[in-house]
Coordinates of C-alpha atoms and ligand atoms in Angstrom, one line a residue:
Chain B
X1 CA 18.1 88.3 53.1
X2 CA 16.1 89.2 55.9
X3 CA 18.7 89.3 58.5
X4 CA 20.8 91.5 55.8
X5 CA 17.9 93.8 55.7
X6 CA 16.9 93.7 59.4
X7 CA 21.1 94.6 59.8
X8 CA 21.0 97.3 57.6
X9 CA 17.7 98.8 59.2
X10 CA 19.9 98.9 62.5
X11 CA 23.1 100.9 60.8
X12 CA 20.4 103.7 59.4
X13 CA 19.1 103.9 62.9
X14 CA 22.4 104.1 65.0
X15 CA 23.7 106.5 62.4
X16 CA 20.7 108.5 62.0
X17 CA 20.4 108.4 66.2
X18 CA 23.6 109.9 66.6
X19 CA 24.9 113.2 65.9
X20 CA 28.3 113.4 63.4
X21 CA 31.2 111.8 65.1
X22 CA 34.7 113.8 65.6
X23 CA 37.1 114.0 63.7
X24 CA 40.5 113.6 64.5
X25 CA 41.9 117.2 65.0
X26 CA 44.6 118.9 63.2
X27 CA 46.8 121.9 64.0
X28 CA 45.9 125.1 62.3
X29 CA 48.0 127.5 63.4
X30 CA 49.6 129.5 66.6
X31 CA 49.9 132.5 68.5
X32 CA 52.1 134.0 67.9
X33 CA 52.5 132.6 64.7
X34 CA 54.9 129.6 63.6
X35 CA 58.0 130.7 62.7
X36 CA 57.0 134.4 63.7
X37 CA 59.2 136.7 65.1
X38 CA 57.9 139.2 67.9
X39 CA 59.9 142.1 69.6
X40 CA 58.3 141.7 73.2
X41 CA 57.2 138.9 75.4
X42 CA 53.5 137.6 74.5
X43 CA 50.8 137.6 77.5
X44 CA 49.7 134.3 76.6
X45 CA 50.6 131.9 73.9
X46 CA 47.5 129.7 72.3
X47 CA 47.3 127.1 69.4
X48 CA 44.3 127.0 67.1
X49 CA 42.7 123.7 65.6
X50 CA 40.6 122.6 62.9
X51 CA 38.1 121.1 65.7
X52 CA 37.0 122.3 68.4
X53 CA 38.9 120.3 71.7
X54 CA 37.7 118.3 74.0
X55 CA 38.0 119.3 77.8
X56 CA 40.7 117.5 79.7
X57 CA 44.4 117.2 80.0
X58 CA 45.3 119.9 77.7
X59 CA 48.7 121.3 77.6
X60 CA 51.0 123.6 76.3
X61 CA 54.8 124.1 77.5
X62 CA 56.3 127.2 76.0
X63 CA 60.5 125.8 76.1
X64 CA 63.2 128.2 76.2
X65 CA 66.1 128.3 73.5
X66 CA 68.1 126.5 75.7
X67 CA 65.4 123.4 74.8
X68 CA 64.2 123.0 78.3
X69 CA 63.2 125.6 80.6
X70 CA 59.5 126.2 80.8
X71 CA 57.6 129.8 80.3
X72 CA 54.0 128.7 80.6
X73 CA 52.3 130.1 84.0
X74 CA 49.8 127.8 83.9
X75 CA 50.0 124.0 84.3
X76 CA 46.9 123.1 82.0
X77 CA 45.8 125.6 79.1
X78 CA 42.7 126.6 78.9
X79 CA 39.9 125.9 76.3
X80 CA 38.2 128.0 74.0
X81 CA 36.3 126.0 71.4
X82 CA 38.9 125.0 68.7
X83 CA 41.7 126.9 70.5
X84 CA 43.8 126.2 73.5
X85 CA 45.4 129.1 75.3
X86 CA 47.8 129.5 78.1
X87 CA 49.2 132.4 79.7
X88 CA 52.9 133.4 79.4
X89 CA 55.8 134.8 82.0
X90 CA 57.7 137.3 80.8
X91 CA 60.6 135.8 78.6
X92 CA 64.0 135.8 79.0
X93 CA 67.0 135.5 76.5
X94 CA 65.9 136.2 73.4
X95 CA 66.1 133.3 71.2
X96 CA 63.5 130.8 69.5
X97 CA 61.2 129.1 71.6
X98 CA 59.1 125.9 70.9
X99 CA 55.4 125.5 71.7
X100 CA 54.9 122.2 72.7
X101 CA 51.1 121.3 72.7
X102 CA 49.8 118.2 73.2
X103 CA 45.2 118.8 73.1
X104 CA 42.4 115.4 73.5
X105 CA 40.5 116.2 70.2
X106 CA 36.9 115.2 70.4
X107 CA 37.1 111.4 69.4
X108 CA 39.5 111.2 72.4
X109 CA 42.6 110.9 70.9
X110 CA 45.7 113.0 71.8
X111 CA 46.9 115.5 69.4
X112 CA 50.6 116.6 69.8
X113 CA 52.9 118.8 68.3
X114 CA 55.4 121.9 67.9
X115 CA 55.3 125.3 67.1
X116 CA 58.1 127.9 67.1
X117 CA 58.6 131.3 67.8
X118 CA 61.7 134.1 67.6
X119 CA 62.1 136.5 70.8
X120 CA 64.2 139.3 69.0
X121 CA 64.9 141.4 72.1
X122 CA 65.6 139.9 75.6
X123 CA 63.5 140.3 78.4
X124 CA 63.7 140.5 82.2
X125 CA 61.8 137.2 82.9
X126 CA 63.0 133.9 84.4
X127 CA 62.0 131.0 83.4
X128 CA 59.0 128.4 85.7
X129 CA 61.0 126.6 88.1
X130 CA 61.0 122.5 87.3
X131 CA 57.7 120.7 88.0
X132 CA 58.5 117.9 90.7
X133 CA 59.9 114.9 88.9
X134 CA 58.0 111.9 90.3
X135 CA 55.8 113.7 92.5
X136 CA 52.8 112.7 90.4
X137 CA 53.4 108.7 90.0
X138 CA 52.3 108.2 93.7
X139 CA 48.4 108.9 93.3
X140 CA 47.6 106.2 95.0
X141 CA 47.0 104.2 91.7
X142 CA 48.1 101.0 90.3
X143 CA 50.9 100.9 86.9
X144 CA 48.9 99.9 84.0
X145 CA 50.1 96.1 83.8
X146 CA 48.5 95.4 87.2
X147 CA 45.3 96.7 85.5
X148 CA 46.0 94.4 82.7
X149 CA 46.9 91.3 85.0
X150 CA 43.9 92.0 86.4
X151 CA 41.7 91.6 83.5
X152 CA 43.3 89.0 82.3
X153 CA 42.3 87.5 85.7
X154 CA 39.0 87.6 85.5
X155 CA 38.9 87.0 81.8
X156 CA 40.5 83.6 83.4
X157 CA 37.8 83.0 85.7
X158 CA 34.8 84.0 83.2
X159 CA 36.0 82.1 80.7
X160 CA 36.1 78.4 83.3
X161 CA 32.7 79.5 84.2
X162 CA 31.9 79.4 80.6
X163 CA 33.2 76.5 79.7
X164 CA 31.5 74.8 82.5
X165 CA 28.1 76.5 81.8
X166 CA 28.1 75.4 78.1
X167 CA 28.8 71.8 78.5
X168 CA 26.1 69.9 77.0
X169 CA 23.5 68.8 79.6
X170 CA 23.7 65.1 79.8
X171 CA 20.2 63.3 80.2
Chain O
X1 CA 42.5 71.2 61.9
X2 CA 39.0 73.2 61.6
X3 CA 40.7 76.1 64.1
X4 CA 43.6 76.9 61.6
X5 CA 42.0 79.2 59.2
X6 CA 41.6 81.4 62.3
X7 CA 44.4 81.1 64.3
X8 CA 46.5 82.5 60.8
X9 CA 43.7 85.3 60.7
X10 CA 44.5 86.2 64.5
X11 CA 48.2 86.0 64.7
X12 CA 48.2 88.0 61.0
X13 CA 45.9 90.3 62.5
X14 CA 47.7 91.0 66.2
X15 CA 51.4 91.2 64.3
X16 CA 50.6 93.9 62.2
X17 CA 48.6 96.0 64.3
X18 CA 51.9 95.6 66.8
X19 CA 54.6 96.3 64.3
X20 CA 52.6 99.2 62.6
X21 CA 51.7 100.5 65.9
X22 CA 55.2 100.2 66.5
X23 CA 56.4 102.0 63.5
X24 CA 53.7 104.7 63.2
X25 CA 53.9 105.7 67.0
X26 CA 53.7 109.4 67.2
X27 CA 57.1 110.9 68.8
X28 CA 57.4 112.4 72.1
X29 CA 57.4 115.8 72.5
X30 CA 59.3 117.5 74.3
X31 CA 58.3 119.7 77.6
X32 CA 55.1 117.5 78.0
X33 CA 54.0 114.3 79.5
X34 CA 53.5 111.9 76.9
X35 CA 52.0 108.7 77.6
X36 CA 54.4 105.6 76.1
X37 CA 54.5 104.1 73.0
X38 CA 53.6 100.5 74.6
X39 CA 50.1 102.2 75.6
X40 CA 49.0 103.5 71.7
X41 CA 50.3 99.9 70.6
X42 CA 48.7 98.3 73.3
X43 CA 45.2 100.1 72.1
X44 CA 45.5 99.0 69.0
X45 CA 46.5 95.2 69.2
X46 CA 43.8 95.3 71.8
X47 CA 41.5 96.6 69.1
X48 CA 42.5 93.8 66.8
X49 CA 41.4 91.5 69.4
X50 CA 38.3 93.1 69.3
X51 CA 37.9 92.6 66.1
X52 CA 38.6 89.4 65.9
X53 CA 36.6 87.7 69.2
X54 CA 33.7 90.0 67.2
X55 CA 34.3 88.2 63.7
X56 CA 34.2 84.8 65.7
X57 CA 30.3 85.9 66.9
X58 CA 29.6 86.9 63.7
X59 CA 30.7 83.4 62.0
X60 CA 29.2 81.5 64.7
X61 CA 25.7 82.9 64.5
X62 CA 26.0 83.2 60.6
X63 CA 26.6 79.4 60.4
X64 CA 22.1 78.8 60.5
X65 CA 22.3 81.2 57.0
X66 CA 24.6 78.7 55.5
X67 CA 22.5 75.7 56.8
X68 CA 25.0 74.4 58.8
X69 CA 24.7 72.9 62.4
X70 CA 25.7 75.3 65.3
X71 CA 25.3 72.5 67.9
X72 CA 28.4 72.6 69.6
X73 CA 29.2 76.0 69.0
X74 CA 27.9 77.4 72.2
X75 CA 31.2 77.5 74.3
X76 CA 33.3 79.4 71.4
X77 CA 30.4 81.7 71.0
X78 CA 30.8 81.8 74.9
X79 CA 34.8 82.5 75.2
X80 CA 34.2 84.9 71.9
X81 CA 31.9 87.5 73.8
X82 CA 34.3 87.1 77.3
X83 CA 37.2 88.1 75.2
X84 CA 35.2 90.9 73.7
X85 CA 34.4 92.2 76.9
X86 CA 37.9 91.8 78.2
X87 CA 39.4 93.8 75.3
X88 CA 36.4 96.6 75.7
X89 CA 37.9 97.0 79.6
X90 CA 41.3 96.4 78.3
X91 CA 41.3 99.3 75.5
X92 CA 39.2 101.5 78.6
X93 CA 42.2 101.3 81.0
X94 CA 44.7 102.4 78.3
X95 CA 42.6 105.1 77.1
X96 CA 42.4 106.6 80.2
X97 CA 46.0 106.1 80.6
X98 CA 46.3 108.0 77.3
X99 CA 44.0 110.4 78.0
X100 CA 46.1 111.7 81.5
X101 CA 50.0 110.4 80.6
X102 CA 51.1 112.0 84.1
X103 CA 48.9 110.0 86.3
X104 CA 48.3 106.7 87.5
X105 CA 45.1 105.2 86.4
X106 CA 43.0 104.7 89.2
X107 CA 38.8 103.9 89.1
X108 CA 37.9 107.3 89.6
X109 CA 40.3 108.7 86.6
X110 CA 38.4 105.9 84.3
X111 CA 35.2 107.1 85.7
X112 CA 36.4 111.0 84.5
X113 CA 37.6 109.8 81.2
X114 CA 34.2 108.1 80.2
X115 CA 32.4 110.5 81.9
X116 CA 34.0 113.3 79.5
X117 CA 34.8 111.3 76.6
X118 CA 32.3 109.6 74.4
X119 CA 35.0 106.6 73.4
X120 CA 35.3 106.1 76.9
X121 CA 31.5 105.5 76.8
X122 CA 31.5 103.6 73.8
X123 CA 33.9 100.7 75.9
X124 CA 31.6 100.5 78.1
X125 CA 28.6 100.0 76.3
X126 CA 30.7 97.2 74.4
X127 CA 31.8 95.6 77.5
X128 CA 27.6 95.2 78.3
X129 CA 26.9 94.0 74.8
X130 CA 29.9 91.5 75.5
X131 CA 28.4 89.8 79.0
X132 CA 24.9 89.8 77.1
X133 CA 26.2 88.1 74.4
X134 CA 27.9 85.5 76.7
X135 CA 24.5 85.1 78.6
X136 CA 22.6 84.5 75.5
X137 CA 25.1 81.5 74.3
X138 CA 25.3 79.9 78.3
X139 CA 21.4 80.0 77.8
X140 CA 21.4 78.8 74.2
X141 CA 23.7 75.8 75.6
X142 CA 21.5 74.9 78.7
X143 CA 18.9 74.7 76.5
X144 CA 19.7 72.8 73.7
X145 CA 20.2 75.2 71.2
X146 CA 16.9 76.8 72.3
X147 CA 17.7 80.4 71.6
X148 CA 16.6 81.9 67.9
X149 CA 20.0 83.1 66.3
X150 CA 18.6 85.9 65.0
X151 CA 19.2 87.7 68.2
X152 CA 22.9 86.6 69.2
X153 CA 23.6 87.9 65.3
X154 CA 21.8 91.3 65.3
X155 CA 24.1 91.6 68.5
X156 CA 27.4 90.8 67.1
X157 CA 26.4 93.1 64.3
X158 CA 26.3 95.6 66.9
X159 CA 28.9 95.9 68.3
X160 CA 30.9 96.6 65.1
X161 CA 28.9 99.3 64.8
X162 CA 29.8 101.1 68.1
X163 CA 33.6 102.4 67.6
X164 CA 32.9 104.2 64.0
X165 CA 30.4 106.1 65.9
X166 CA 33.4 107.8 68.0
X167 CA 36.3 107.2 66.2
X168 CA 38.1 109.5 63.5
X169 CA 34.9 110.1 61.6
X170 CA 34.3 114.0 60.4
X171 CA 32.3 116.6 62.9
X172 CA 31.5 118.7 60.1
X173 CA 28.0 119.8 60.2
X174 CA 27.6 119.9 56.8
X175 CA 26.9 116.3 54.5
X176 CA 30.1 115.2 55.0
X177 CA 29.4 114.5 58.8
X178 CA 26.7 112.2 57.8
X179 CA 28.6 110.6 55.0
X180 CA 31.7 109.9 56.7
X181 CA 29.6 108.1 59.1
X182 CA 27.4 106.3 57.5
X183 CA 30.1 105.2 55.0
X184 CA 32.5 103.7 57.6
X185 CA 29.5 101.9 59.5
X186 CA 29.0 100.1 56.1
X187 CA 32.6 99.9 55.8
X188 CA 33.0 98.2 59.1
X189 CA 30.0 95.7 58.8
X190 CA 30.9 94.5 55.0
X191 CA 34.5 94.0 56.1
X192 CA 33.3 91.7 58.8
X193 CA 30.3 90.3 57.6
X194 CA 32.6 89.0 54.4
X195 CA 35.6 87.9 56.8
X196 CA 33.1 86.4 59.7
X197 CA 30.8 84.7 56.2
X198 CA 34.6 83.2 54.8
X199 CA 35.8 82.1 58.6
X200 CA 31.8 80.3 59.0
X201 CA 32.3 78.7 55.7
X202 CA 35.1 77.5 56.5
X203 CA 34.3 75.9 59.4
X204 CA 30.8 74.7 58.6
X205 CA 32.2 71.8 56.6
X206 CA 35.6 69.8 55.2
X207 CA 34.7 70.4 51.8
X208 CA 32.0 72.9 51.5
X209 CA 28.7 72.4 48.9
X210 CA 29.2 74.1 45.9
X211 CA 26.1 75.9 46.4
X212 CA 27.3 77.3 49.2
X213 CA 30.3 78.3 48.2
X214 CA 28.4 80.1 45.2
X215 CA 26.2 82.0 47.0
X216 CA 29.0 83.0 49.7
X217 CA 31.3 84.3 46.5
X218 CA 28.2 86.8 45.6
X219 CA 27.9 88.0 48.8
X220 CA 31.8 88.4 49.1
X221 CA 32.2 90.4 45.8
X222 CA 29.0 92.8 47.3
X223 CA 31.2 93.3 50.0
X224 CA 34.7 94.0 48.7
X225 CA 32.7 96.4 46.1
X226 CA 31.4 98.0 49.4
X227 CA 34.8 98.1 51.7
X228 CA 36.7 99.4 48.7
X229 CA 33.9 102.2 48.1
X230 CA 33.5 103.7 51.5
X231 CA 37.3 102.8 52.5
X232 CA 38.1 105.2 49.9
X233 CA 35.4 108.0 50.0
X234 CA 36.3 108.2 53.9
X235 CA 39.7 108.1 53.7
X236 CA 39.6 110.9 51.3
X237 CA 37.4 113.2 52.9
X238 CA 39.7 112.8 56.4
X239 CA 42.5 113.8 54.3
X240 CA 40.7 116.3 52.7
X241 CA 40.0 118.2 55.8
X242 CA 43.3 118.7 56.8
X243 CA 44.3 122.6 56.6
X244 CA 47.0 123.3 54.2
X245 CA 48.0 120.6 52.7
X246 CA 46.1 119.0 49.4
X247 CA 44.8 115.7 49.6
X248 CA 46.7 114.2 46.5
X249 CA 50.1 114.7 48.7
X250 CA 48.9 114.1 52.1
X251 CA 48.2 110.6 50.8
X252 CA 51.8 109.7 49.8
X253 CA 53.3 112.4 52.5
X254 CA 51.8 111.2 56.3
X255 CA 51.3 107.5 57.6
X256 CA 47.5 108.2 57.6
X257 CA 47.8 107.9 53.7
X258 CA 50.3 105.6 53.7
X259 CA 48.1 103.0 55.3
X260 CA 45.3 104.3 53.5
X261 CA 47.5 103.0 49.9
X262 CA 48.5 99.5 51.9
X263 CA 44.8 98.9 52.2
X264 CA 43.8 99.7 49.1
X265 CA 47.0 97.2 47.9
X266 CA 44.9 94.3 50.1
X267 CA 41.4 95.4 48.6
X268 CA 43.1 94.6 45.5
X269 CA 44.6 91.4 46.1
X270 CA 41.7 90.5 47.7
X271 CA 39.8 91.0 44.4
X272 CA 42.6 89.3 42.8
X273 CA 41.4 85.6 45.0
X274 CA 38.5 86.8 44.7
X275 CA 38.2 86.5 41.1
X276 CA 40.3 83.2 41.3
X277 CA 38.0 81.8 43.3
X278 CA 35.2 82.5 41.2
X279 CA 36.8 81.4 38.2
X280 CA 38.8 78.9 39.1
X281 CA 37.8 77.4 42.2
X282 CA 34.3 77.2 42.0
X283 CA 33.2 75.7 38.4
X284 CA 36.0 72.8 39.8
X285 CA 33.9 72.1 42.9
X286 CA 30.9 72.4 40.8
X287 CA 32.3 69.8 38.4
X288 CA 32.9 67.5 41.2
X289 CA 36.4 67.9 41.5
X290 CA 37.7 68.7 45.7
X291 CA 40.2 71.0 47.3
X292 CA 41.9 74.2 46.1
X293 CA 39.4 76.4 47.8
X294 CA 40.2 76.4 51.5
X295 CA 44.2 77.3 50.8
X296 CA 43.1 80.1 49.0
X297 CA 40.5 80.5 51.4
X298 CA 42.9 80.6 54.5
X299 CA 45.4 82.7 52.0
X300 CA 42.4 85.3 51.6
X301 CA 42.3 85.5 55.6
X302 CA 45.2 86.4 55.8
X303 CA 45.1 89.4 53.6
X304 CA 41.7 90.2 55.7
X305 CA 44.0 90.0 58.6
X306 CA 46.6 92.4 56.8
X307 CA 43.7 95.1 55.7
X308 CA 42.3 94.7 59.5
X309 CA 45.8 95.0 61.4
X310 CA 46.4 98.1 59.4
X311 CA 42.8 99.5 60.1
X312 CA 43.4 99.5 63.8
X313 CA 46.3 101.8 63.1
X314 CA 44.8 103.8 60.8
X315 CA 42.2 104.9 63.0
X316 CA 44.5 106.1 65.8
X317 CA 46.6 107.8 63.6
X318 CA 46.9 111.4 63.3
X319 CA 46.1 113.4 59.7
X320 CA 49.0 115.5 60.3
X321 CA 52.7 115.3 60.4
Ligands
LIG1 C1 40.1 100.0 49.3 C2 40.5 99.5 50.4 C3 40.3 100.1 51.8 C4 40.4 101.4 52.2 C5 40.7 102.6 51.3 C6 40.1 101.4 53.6 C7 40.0 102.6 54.3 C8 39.6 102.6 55.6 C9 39.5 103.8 56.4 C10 39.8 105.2 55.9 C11 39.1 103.5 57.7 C12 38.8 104.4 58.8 C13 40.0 104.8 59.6 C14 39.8 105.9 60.5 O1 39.1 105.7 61.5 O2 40.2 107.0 60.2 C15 39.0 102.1 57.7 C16 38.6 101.3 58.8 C17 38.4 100.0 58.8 N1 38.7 99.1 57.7 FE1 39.2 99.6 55.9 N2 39.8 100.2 54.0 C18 39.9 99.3 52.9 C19 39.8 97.9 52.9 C20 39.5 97.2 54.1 C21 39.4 95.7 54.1 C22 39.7 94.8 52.9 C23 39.1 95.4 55.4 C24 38.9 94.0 56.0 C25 38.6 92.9 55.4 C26 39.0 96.6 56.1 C27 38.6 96.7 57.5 C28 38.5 97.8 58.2 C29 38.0 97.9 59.6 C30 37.7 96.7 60.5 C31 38.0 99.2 60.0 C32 37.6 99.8 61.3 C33 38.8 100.3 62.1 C34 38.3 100.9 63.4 O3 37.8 102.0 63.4 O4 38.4 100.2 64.4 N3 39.2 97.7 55.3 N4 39.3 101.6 56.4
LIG2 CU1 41.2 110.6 66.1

């Protein structure tokens, strides 16, 4: 009964400690809007959420009707409290093209999704030429499974240590 | 064979969460690094093992409340916390793998992620909690069982309290921040204090006293009355807060409440051997006669196992679809 009590003391405390925890985020809309229609190439294209994001890795690939060529003219987007925002090159054919978004919401978890757009009138622009396949595998890192072998390693190792350690002392 | 009852809870818990991980994995899209599948399932079945080296502490140091000898138990307490630690570094490297699909993990791109991202930080607090805990039962052992288990328990209990305080829970600043909270922390602890009390009964003895068993049954129906509370005030005000779509259809529409129903399936069978047990069981043991309670016992694990395997999903998966 005591322990119970003394456990439940410690929940109230770490809860009361910490400020709300984040929620997991969820898409709220676009600009320009899902499904929209617009007559000219947007400056910039940005997705709204119900949270705000969480700097990082955020991205957001504007693909061409064709499925595949790329109209963002920035690599990452940019943050601005619960929307992301990147800006646009001119478009080309006119046609419907997908927002692609993928955002870390605040509990660290990746949010990804897709949006889409209608260009009614062509414009003049060409689309980003292809990022470098394979030109960012060679960071100098390690693949994750040599990570994972490597914990498992010294999970190994602590774990004989362990064992020996807790043997009962002989007298 | 006193392991069995847990080896069914670990290999019930570490298939789900791998086959529901596999079948809930979010899709790629297209234009954008994603990281792969094998890295979401990999956080989850490593979250499983979490959970389970965690529900190990718990049972170990619970055995004292139940009057039973903990002599001995030193090294499993031991290899418990290790394997806690190594599934706290373990989930760390494939968050930051998550967190940046494009690029390899390296020490300083770990260092970013938990530098920017508070789960990141939460791993790492575990993995301290886990060497502490495996320094407090190497001590225990060299001295004899000198060590007060009040300590090594109020530990365990913590670090089931860590993830719910950076996982899925609501930001909102109004009640329902705190609620949300405060009702999966309780959700968390009564889910493991009930499966850590069964797996300690379980082991404590071949036949445990009736007495025991009675007292363990009250503190098990607190607990399910608990889980099943705050499972289902949580789980409702996450899907509540998604934009646009009413709660009453997200449940049945998105995996989110699709695993939200399966759990509330297991909460239900579990009441179901629950009240067996109670009923049935019990006034038999009381009466004398032997058996009958660890099957059930071992077939109520495994339905823990089921509810847990799906929680480690659930809490990676998105509220939208
Ligand atoms: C009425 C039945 C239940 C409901 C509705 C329910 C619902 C939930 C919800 C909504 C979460 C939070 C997921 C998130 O982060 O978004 C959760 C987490 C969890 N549940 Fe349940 N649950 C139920 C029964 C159980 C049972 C019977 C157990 C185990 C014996 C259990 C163990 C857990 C654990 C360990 C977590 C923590 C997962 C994590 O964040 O790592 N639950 N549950
Ligand atoms: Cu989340």
């Amino acid at each position: 009964m005591k322990r119970a009590l003394l456990l439940a003391a410690l929940v109230l405390g770490l809860t009361g400690l910490t400020a709300p925890a984040f929620a997991h985020n969820t898409f709220v809309g676009s600009s320009p809007g899902n499904g929209a229609t617009v007559g000219s190439s947007p400056k910039q294209v940005s997705v709204t959420f119900g949270e705000p994001v969480q700097q990082g890795e955020n991205r957001i690939s504007v693909l061409g009707p064709d499925g595949h060529s790329q109209w963002q003219a920035q690599r990452l987007a940019t943050v601005d409290g619960d929307s992301v925002r990147v800006p646009l090159r001119e478009l080309g054919p006119a046609g419907r093209y997908t927002i692609a978004y993928r955002v870390i919401s605040a509990d660290g978890h990746p949010v990804s999704g897709t949006a889409t757009f209608t260009l009614s009138a062509p414009g003049h622009g060409t689309p980003a030429a292809p990022e470098q396949a394979g030109q960012s595998d060679t960071g100098g890192g390690v693949p994750v499974w040599v990570w994972a072998v490597g914990v498992v390693v010294l999970l190994a190792v602590a774990i004989g240590l362990a064992l020996r350690l807790t043997r009962p002392v002989r007298k | 064979m006193r392991a069995l009852p847990f080896v069914v809870l670990a290999f019930v818990v570490t298939l789900t969460a791998a086959l529901v991980g596999v079948v809930t994995a979010p899709s790629a899209v297209p234009g954008i690094p994603n990281s792969p599948a094998a890295v979401g399932v990999g956080i989850s079945v490593l979250r499983g093992v979490f959970y389970l080296a965690a529900l190990v502490l718990l049972g170990v140091h619970l055995l004292p409340a139940l009057r039973a000898a903990k002599a001995g138990t030193q090294p499993i307490a031991a290899c418990a916390a290790l394997i806690l630690g190594a599934s706290a570094l373990g989930q760390l490297v494939l968050q930051s793998a998550d967190f940046r699909p494009e690029r390899p993990v390296t020490l300083a791109s770990i260092g970013e992620y938990v530098a920017l991202v508070d789960a990141g930080k939460a791993q790492v607090f575990l993995f301290a909690l886990a060497v502490a805990l495996a320094v407090l039962a190497v001590l225990d052992a060299r001295r004899g069982g000198g060590i007060a288990p009040t300590l090594p328990l109020l530990l365990s209990g913590a670090t089931v309290l860590v993830l719910p305080l950076v996982g899925h829970a609501i930001d909102q600043p109004d009640w329902r921040g705190r609620l949300g909270i405060v009702a999966m922390e309780l959700h968390v602890l009564g889910a493991l204090v009930w499966t850590g009390g069964l797996l300690a009964v379980l082991f404590s003895a071949r036949d445990p006293a009736a007495v025991v068993l009675d007292r363990f049954s009250t503190v098990a129906g607190i607990c399910l009355a608990l889980v099943a509370v705050t499972g289902v005030c949580f789980g409702l005000l996450q899907l509540d807060a998604v934009p646009g779509i009413p709660w009453y259809i997200a449940l049945f529409r998105n995996d989110y409440g699709l695993l939200l129903c399966a759990k509330l399936v297991c909460a239900l069978a579990l009441s179901g051997i629950g009240t067996a047990m109670r009923y049935r069981v019990l006034p038999g043991v009381l009466s004398g006669a032997r058996g009958g309670f660890a099957r059930l016992a071992v077939v109520e694990l495994a339905v823990m196992g089921l509810a847990i395997g799906f929680a480690v999903v659930l809490t990676r998966t998105p509220l939208q679809q």
